[in-house]
JSON list of C-alpha atoms and ligand atoms in Angstrom, two decimals:
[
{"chain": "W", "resi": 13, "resn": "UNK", "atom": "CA", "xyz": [16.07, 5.76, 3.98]},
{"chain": "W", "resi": 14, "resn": "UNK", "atom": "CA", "xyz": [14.42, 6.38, 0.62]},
{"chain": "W", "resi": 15, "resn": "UNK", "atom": "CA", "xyz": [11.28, 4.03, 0.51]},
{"chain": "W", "resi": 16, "resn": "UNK", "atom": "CA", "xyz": [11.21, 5.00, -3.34]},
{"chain": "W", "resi": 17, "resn": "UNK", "atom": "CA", "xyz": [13.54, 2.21, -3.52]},
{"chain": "W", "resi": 18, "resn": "UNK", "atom": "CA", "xyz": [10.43, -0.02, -2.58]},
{"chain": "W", "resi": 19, "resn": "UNK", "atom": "CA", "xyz": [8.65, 1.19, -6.25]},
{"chain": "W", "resi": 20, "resn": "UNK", "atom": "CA", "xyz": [11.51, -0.72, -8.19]},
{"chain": "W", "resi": 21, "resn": "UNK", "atom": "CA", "xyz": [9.89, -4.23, -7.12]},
{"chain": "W", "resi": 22, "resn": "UNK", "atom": "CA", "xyz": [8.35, -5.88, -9.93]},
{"chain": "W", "resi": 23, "resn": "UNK", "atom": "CA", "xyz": [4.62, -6.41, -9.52]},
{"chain": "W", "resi": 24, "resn": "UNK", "atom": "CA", "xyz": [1.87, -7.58, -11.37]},
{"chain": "W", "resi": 25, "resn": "UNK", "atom": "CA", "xyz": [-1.91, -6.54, -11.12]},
{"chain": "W", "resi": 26, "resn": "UNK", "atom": "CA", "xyz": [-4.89, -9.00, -10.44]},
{"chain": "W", "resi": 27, "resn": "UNK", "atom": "CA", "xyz": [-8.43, -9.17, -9.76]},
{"chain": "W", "resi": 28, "resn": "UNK", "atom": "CA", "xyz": [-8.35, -11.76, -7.03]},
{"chain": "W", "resi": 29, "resn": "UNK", "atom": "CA", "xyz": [-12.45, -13.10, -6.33]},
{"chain": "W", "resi": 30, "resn": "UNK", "atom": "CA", "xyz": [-13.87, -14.92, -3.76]},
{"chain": "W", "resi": 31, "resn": "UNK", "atom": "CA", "xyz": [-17.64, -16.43, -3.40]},
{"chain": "W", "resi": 32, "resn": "UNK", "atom": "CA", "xyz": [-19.08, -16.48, 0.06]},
{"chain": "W", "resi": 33, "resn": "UNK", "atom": "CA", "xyz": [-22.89, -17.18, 0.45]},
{"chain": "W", "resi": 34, "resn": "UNK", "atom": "CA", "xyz": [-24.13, -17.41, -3.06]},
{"chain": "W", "resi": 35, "resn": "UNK", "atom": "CA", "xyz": [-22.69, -13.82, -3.06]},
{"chain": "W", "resi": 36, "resn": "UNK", "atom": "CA", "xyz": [-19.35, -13.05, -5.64]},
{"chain": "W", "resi": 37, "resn": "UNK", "atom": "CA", "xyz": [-17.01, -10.72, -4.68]},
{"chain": "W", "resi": 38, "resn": "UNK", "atom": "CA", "xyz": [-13.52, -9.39, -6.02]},
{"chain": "W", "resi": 39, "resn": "UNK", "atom": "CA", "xyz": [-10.56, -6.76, -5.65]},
{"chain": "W", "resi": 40, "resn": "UNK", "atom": "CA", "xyz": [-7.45, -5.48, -6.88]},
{"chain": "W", "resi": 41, "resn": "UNK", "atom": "CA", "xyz": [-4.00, -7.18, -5.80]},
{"chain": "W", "resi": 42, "resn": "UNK", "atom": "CA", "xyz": [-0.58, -6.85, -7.16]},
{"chain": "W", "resi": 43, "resn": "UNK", "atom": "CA", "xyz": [1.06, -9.40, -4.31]},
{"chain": "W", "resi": 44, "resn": "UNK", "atom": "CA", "xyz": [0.53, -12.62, -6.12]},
{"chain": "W", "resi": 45, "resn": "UNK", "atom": "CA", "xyz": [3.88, -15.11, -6.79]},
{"chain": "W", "resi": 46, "resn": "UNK", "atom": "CA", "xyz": [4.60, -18.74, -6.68]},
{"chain": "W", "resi": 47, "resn": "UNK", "atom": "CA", "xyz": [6.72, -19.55, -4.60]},
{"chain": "W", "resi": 48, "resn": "UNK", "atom": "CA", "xyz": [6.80, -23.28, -4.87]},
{"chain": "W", "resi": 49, "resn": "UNK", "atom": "CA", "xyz": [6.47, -25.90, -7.77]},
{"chain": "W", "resi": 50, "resn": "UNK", "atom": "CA", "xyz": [5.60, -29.06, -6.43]},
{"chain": "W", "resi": 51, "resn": "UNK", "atom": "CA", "xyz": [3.18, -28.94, -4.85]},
{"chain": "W", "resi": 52, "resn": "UNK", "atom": "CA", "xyz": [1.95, -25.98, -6.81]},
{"chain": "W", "resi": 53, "resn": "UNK", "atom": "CA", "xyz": [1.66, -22.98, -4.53]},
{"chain": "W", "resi": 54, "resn": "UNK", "atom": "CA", "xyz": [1.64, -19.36, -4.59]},
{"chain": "W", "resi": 55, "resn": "UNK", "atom": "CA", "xyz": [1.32, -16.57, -1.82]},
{"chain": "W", "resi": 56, "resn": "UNK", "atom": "CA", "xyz": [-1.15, -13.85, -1.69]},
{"chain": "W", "resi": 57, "resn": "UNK", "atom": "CA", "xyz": [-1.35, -10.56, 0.49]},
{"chain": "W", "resi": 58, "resn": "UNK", "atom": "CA", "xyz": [-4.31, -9.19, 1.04]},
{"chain": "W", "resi": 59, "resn": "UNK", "atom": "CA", "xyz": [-5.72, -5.97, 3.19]},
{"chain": "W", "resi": 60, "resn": "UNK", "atom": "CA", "xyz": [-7.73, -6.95, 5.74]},
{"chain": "W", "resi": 61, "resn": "UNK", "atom": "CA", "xyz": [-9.47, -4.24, 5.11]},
{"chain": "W", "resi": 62, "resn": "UNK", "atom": "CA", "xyz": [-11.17, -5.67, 1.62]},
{"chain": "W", "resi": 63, "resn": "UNK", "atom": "CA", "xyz": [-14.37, -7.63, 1.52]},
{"chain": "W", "resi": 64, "resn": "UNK", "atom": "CA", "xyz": [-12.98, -10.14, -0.56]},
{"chain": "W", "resi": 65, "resn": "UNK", "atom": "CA", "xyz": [-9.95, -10.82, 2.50]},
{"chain": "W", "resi": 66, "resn": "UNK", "atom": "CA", "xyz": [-13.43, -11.82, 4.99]},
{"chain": "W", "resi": 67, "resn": "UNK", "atom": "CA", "xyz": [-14.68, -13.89, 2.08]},
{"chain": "W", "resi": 68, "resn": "UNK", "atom": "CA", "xyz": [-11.38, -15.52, 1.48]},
{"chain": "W", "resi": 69, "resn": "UNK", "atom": "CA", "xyz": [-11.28, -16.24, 5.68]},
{"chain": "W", "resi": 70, "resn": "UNK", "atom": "CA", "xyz": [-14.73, -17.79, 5.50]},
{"chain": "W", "resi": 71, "resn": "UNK", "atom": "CA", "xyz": [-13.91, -19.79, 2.72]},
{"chain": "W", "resi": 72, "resn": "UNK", "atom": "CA", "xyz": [-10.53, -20.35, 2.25]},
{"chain": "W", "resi": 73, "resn": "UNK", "atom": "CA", "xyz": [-11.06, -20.76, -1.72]},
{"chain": "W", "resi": 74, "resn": "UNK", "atom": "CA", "xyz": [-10.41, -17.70, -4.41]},
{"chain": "W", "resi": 75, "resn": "UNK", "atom": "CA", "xyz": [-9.52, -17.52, -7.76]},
{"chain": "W", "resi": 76, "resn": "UNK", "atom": "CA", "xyz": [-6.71, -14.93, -8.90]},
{"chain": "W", "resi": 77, "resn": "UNK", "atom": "CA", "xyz": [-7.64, -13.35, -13.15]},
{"chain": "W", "resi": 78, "resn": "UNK", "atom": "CA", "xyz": [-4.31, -12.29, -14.35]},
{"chain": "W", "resi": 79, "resn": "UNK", "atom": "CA", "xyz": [-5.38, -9.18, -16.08]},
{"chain": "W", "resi": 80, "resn": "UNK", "atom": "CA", "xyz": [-3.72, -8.08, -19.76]},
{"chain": "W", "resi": 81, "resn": "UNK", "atom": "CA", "xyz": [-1.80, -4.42, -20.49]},
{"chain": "W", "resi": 82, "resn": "UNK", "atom": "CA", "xyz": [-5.18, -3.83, -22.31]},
{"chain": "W", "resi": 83, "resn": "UNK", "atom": "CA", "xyz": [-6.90, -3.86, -18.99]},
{"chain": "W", "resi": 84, "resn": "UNK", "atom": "CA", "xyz": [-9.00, -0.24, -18.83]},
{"chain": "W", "resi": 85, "resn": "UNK", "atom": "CA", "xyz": [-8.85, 2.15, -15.78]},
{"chain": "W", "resi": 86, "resn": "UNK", "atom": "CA", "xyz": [-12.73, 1.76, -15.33]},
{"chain": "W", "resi": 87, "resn": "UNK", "atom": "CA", "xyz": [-12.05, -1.81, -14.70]},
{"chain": "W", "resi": 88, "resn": "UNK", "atom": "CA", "xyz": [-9.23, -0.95, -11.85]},
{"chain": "W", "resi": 89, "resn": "UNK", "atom": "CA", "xyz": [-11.79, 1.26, -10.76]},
{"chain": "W", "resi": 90, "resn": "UNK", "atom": "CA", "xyz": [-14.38, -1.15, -10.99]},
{"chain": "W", "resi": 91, "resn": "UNK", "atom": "CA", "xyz": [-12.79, -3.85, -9.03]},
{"chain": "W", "resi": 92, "resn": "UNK", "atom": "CA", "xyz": [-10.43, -1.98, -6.69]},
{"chain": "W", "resi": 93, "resn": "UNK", "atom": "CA", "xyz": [-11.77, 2.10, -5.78]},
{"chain": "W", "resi": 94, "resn": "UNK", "atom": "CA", "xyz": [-15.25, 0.58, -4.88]},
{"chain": "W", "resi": 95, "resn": "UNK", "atom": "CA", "xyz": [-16.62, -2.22, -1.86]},
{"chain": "W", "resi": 96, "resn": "UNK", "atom": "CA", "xyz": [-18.28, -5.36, -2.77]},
{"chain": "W", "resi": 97, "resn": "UNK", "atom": "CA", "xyz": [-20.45, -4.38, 0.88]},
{"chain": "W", "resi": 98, "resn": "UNK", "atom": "CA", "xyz": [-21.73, -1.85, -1.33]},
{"chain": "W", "resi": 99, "resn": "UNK", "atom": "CA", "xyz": [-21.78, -2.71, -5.10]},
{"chain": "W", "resi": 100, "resn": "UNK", "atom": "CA", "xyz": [-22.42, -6.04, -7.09]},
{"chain": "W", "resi": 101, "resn": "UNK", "atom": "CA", "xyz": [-18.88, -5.48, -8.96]},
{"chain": "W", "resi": 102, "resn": "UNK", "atom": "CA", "xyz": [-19.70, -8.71, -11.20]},
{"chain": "W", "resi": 103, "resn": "UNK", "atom": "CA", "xyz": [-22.62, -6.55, -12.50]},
{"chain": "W", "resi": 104, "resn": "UNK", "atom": "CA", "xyz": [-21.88, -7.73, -16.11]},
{"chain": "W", "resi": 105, "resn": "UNK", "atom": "CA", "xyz": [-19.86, -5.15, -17.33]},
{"chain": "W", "resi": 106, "resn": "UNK", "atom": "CA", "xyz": [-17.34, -7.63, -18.22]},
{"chain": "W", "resi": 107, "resn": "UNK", "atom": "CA", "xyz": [-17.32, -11.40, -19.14]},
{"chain": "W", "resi": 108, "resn": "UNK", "atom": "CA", "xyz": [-16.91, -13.69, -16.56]},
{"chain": "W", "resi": 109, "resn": "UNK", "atom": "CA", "xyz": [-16.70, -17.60, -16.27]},
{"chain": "W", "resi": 110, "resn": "UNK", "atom": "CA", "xyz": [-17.74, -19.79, -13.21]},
{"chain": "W", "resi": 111, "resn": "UNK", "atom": "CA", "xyz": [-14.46, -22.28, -13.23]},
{"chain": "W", "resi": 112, "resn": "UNK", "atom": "CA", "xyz": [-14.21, -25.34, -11.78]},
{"chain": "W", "resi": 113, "resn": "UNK", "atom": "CA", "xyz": [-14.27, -24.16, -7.58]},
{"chain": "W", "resi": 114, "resn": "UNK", "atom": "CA", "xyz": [-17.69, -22.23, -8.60]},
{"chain": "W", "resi": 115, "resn": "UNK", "atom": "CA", "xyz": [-15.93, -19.02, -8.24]},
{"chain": "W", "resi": 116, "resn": "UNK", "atom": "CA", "xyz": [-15.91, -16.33, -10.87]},
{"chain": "W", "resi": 117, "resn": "UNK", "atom": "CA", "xyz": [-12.94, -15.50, -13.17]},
{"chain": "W", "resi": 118, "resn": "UNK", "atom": "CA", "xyz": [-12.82, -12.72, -15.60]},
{"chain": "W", "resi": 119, "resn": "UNK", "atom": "CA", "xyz": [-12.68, -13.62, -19.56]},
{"chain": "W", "resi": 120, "resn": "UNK", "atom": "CA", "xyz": [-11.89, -9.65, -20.14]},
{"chain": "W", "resi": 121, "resn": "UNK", "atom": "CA", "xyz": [-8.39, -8.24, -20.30]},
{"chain": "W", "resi": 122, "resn": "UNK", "atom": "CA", "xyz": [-7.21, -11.55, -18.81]},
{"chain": "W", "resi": 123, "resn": "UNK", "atom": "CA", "xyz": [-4.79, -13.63, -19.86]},
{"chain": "W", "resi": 124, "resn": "UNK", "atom": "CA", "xyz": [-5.00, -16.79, -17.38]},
{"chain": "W", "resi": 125, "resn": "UNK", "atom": "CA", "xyz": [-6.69, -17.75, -14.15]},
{"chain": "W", "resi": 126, "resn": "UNK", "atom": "CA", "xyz": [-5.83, -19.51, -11.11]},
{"chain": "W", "resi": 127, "resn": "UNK", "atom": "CA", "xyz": [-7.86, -21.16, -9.18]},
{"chain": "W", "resi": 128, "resn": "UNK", "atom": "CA", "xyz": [-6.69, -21.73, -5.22]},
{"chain": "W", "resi": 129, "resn": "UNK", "atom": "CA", "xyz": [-7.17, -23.86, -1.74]},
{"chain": "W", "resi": 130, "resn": "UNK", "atom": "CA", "xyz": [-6.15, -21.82, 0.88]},
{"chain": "W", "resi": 131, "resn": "UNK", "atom": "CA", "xyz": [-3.97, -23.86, 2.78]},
{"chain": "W", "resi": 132, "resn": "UNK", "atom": "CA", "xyz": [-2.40, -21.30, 5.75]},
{"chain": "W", "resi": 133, "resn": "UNK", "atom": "CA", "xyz": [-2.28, -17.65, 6.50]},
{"chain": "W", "resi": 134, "resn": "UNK", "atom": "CA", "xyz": [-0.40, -15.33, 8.41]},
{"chain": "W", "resi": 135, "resn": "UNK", "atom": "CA", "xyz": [-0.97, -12.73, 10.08]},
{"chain": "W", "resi": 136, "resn": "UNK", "atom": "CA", "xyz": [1.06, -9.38, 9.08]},
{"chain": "W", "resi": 137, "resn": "UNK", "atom": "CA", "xyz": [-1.27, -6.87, 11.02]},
{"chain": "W", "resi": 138, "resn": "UNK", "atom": "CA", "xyz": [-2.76, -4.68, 8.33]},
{"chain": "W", "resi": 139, "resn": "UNK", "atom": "CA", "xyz": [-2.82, -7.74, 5.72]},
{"chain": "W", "resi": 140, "resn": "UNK", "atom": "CA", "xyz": [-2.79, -11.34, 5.42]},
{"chain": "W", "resi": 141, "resn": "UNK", "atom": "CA", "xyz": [-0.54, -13.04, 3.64]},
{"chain": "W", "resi": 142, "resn": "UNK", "atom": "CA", "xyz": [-2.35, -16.81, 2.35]},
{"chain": "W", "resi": 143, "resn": "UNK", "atom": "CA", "xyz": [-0.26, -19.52, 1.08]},
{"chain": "W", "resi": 144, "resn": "UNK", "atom": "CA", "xyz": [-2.65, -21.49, -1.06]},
{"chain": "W", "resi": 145, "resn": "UNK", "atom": "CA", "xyz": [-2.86, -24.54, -3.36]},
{"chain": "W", "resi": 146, "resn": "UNK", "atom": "CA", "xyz": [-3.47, -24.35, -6.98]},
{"chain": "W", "resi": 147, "resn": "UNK", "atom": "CA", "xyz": [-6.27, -26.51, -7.88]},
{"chain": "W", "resi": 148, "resn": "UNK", "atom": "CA", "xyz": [-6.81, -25.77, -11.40]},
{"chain": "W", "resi": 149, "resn": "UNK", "atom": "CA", "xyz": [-5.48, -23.32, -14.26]},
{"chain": "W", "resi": 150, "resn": "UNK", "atom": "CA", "xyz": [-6.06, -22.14, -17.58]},
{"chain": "W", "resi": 151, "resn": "UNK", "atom": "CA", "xyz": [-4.32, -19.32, -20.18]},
{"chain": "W", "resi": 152, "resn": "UNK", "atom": "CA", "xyz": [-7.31, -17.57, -21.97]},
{"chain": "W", "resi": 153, "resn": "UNK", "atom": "CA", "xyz": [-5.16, -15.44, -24.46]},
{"chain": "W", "resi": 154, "resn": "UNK", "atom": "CA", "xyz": [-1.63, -14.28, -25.18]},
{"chain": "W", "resi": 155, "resn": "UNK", "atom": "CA", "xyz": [-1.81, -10.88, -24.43]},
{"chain": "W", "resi": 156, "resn": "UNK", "atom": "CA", "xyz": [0.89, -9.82, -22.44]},
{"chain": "W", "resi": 157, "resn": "UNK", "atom": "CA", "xyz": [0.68, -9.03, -18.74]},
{"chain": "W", "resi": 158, "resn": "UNK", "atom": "CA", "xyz": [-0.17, -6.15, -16.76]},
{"chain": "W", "resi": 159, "resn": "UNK", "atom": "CA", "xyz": [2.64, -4.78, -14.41]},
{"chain": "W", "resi": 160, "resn": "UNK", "atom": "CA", "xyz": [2.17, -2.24, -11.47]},
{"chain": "W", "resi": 161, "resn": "UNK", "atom": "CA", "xyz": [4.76, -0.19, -13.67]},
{"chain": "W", "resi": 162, "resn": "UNK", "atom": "CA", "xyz": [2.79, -0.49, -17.09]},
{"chain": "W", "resi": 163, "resn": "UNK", "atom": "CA", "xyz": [-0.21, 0.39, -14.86]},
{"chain": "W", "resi": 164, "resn": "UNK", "atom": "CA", "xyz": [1.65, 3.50, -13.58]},
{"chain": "W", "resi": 165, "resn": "UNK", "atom": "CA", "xyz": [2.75, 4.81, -16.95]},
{"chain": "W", "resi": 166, "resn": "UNK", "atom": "CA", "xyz": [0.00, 3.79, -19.23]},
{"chain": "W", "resi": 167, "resn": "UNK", "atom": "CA", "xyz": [-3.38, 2.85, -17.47]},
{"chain": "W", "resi": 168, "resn": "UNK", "atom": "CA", "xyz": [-3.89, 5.40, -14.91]},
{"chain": "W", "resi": 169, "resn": "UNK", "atom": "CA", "xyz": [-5.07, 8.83, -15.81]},
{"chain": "W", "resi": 170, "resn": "UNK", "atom": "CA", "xyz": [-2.10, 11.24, -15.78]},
{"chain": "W", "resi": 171, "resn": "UNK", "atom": "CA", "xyz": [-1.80, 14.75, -14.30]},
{"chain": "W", "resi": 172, "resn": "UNK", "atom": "CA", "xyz": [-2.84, 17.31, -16.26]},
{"chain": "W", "resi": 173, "resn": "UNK", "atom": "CA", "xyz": [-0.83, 19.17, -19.03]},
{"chain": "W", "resi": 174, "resn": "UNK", "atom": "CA", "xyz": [1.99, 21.88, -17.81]},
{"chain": "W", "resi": 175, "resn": "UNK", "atom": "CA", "xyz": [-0.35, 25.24, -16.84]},
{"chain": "W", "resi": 176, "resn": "UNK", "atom": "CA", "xyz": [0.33, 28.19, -19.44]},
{"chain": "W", "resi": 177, "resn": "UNK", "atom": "CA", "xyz": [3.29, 30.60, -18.26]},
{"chain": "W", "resi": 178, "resn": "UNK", "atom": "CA", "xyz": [0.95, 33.34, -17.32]},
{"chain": "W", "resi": 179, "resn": "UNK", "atom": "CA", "xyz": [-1.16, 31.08, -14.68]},
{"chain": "W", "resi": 180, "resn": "UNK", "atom": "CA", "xyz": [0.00, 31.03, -11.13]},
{"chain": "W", "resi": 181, "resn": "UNK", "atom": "CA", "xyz": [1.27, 27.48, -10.65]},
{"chain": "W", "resi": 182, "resn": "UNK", "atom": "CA", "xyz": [-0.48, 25.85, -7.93]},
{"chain": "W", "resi": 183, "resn": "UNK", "atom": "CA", "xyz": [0.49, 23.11, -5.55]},
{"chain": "W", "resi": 184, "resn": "UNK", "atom": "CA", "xyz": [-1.46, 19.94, -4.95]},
{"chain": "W", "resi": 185, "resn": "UNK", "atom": "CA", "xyz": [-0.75, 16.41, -4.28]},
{"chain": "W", "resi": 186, "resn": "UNK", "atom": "CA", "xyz": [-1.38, 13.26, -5.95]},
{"chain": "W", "resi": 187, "resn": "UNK", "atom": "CA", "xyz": [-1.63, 9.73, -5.23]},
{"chain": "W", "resi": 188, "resn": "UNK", "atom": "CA", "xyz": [0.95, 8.13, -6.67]},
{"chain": "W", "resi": 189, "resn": "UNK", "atom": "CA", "xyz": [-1.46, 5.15, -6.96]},
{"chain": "W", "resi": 190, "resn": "UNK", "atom": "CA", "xyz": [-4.67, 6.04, -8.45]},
{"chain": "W", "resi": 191, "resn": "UNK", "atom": "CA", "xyz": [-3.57, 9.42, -9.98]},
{"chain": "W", "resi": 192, "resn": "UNK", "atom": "CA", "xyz": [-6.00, 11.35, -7.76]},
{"chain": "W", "resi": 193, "resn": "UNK", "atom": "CA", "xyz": [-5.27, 14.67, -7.06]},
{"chain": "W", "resi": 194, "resn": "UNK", "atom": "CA", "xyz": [-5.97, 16.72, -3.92]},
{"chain": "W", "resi": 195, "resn": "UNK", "atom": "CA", "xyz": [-5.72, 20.30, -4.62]},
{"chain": "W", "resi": 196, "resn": "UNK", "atom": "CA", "xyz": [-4.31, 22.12, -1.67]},
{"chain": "W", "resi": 197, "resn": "UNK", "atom": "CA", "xyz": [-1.46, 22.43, 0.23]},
{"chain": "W", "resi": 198, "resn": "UNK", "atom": "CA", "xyz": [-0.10, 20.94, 2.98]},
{"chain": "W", "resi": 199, "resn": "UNK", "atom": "CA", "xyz": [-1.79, 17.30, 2.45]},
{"chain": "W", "resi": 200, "resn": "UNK", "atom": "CA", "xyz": [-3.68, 16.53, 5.74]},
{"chain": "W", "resi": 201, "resn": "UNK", "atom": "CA", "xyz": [-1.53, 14.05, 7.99]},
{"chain": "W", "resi": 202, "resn": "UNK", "atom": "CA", "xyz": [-4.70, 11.87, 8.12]},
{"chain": "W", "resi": 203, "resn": "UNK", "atom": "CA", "xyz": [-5.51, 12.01, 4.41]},
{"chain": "W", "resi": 204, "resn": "UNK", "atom": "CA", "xyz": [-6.94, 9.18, 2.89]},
{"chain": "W", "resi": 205, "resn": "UNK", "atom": "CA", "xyz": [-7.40, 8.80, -0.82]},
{"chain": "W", "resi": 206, "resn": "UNK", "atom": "CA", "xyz": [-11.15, 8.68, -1.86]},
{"chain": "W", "resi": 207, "resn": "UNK", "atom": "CA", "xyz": [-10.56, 6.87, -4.85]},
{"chain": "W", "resi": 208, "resn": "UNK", "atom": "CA", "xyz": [-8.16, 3.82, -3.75]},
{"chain": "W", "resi": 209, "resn": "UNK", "atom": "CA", "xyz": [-8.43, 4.55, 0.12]},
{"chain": "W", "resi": 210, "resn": "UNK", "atom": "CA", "xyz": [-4.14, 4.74, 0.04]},
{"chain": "W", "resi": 211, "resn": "UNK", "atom": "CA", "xyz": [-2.76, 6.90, 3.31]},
{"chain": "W", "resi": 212, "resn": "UNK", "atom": "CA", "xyz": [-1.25, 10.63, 2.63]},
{"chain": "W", "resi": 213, "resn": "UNK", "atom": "CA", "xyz": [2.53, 8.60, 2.70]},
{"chain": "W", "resi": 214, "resn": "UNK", "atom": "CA", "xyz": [1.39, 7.79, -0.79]},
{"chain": "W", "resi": 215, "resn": "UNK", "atom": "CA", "xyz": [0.82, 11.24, -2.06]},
{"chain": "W", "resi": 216, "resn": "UNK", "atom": "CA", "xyz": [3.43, 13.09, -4.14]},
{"chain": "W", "resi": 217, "resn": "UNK", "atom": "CA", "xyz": [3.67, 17.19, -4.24]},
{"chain": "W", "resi": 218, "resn": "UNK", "atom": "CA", "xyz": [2.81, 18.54, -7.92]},
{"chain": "W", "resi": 219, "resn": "UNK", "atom": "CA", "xyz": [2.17, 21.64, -9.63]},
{"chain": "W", "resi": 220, "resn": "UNK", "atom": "CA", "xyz": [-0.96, 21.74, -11.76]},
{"chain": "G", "resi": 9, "resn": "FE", "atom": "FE1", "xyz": [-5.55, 6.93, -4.82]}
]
C-alpha cells in the first residue's frame, strides 16, 4: 500500500479556537468540511491531544478562522508547534475579534469565520471527530484560501539548497509537515517531531 496516496486529499488549513474559563485558546486543523446544508453543519477532527480538543469537550462551542495563502509560517507556528497549557497564543501578535459566541476569531490572514454549536462527537481513538452547528458566519476579505498543498510548497520553510559537489552529502530526515529536519541517520522508531509533535511515519529521508 502506498499511504502517499493519502497526500492527494484536498485540505484546507484553520486556526480552530475555543474559550473555556475566561481563558482563549486555539490550534491548527486542516479537517474542517460541511457536510450538510440545511441545517448548516460541518465536521471537525481534532487530536485529543490539543488543548483546544479539552476546551471544545467542556464547552462544546468553537469558532473555525479560515486562514488566507498570505498566512506566515510564524503564525502556523504560533498557533499549531506551541500549547495553549503553556503560552497565551492570542498574545496580540495578530488581530483578533470576539464574534458573536464570545469566542475569538482571527482578522489576520483570514478570509471568513465560522462560528459553531457542537452538536455530537465521536470517538476515533487518537481524535475526535465533532459534528457541529453553524451559528453565525462572516467573509472578512477575498483573499484566496490556504490549502495543506499551498502550505507545503509555499509557506513552510524548505530544505536547504543542493550541498556543493565537493561536500560529503549527508543523510537526514525531515518532516514532511513542518519542514523540520533531524540530522542523522536511521530516524529513531519513537521519534517525535519537536516542532509539530508528528510521529517518525511522517519523516522523509533527504540529503542536505
Ligand atoms: Fe514537524
Amino acid at each position: 500500500m502506498n499511504t502517499k496516496a493519502m497526500f492527494n486529499l484536498g485540505y484546507g488549513l484553520y486556526v480552530l479556537s475555543a474559550r473555556s474559563d475566561g481563558k482563549d485558546n486555539g490550534c491548527i486543523v486542516n479537517t474542517v468540511m460541511q457536510v450538510t446544508d440545511s441545517p448548516l453543519r460541518v465536521m471537525i477532527a481534532v487530536n485529543k491531544a490539543n488543548h483546544t480538543h479539552r476546551m471544545m469537550m467542556e464547552t462544546m462551542e468553537c469558532t473555525v478562522s479560515m486562514l488566507t495563502e498570505e498566512t506566515p509560517f510564524d503564525l502556523i507556528r504560533q498557533f499549531g508547534f506551541q500549547s495553549g497549557r503553556d503560552v497565551d497564543k492570542f498574545d496580540g501578535t495578530y488581530q483578533t475579534e470576539r464574534g458573536s459566541n464570545s469566542l475569538l476569531h482571527l482578522k489576520d490572514y483570514v478570509n471568513a469565520y465560522i462560528n459553531c454549536k457542537i452538536v455530537q462527537t465521536t470517538d476515533l481513538g487518537t481524535h475526535t471527530l465533532f459534528l457541529a452547528e453553524v451559528t453565525d458566519a462572516d467573509v472578512l476579505s477575498a483573499a484566496p484560501s490556504l490549502t495543506y498543498a499551498y502550505y507545503h510548497k509555499h509557506t513552510k520553510p524548505q530544505p536547504a539548497a543542493a550541498p556543493a559537489a565537493e561536500k560529503q552529502a549527508k543523510t537526514a530526515w525531515r518532516c514532511t509537515i513542518c519542514g523540520y529536519i533531524y540530522e542523522g541517520d536511521p530516524l529513531p522508531e519513537d521519534y517525535i517531531c519537536p516542532l509539530c509533535k508528528h510521529g517518525a511515519s511522517d519523516f522523509e529521508k533527504v540529503e542536505i
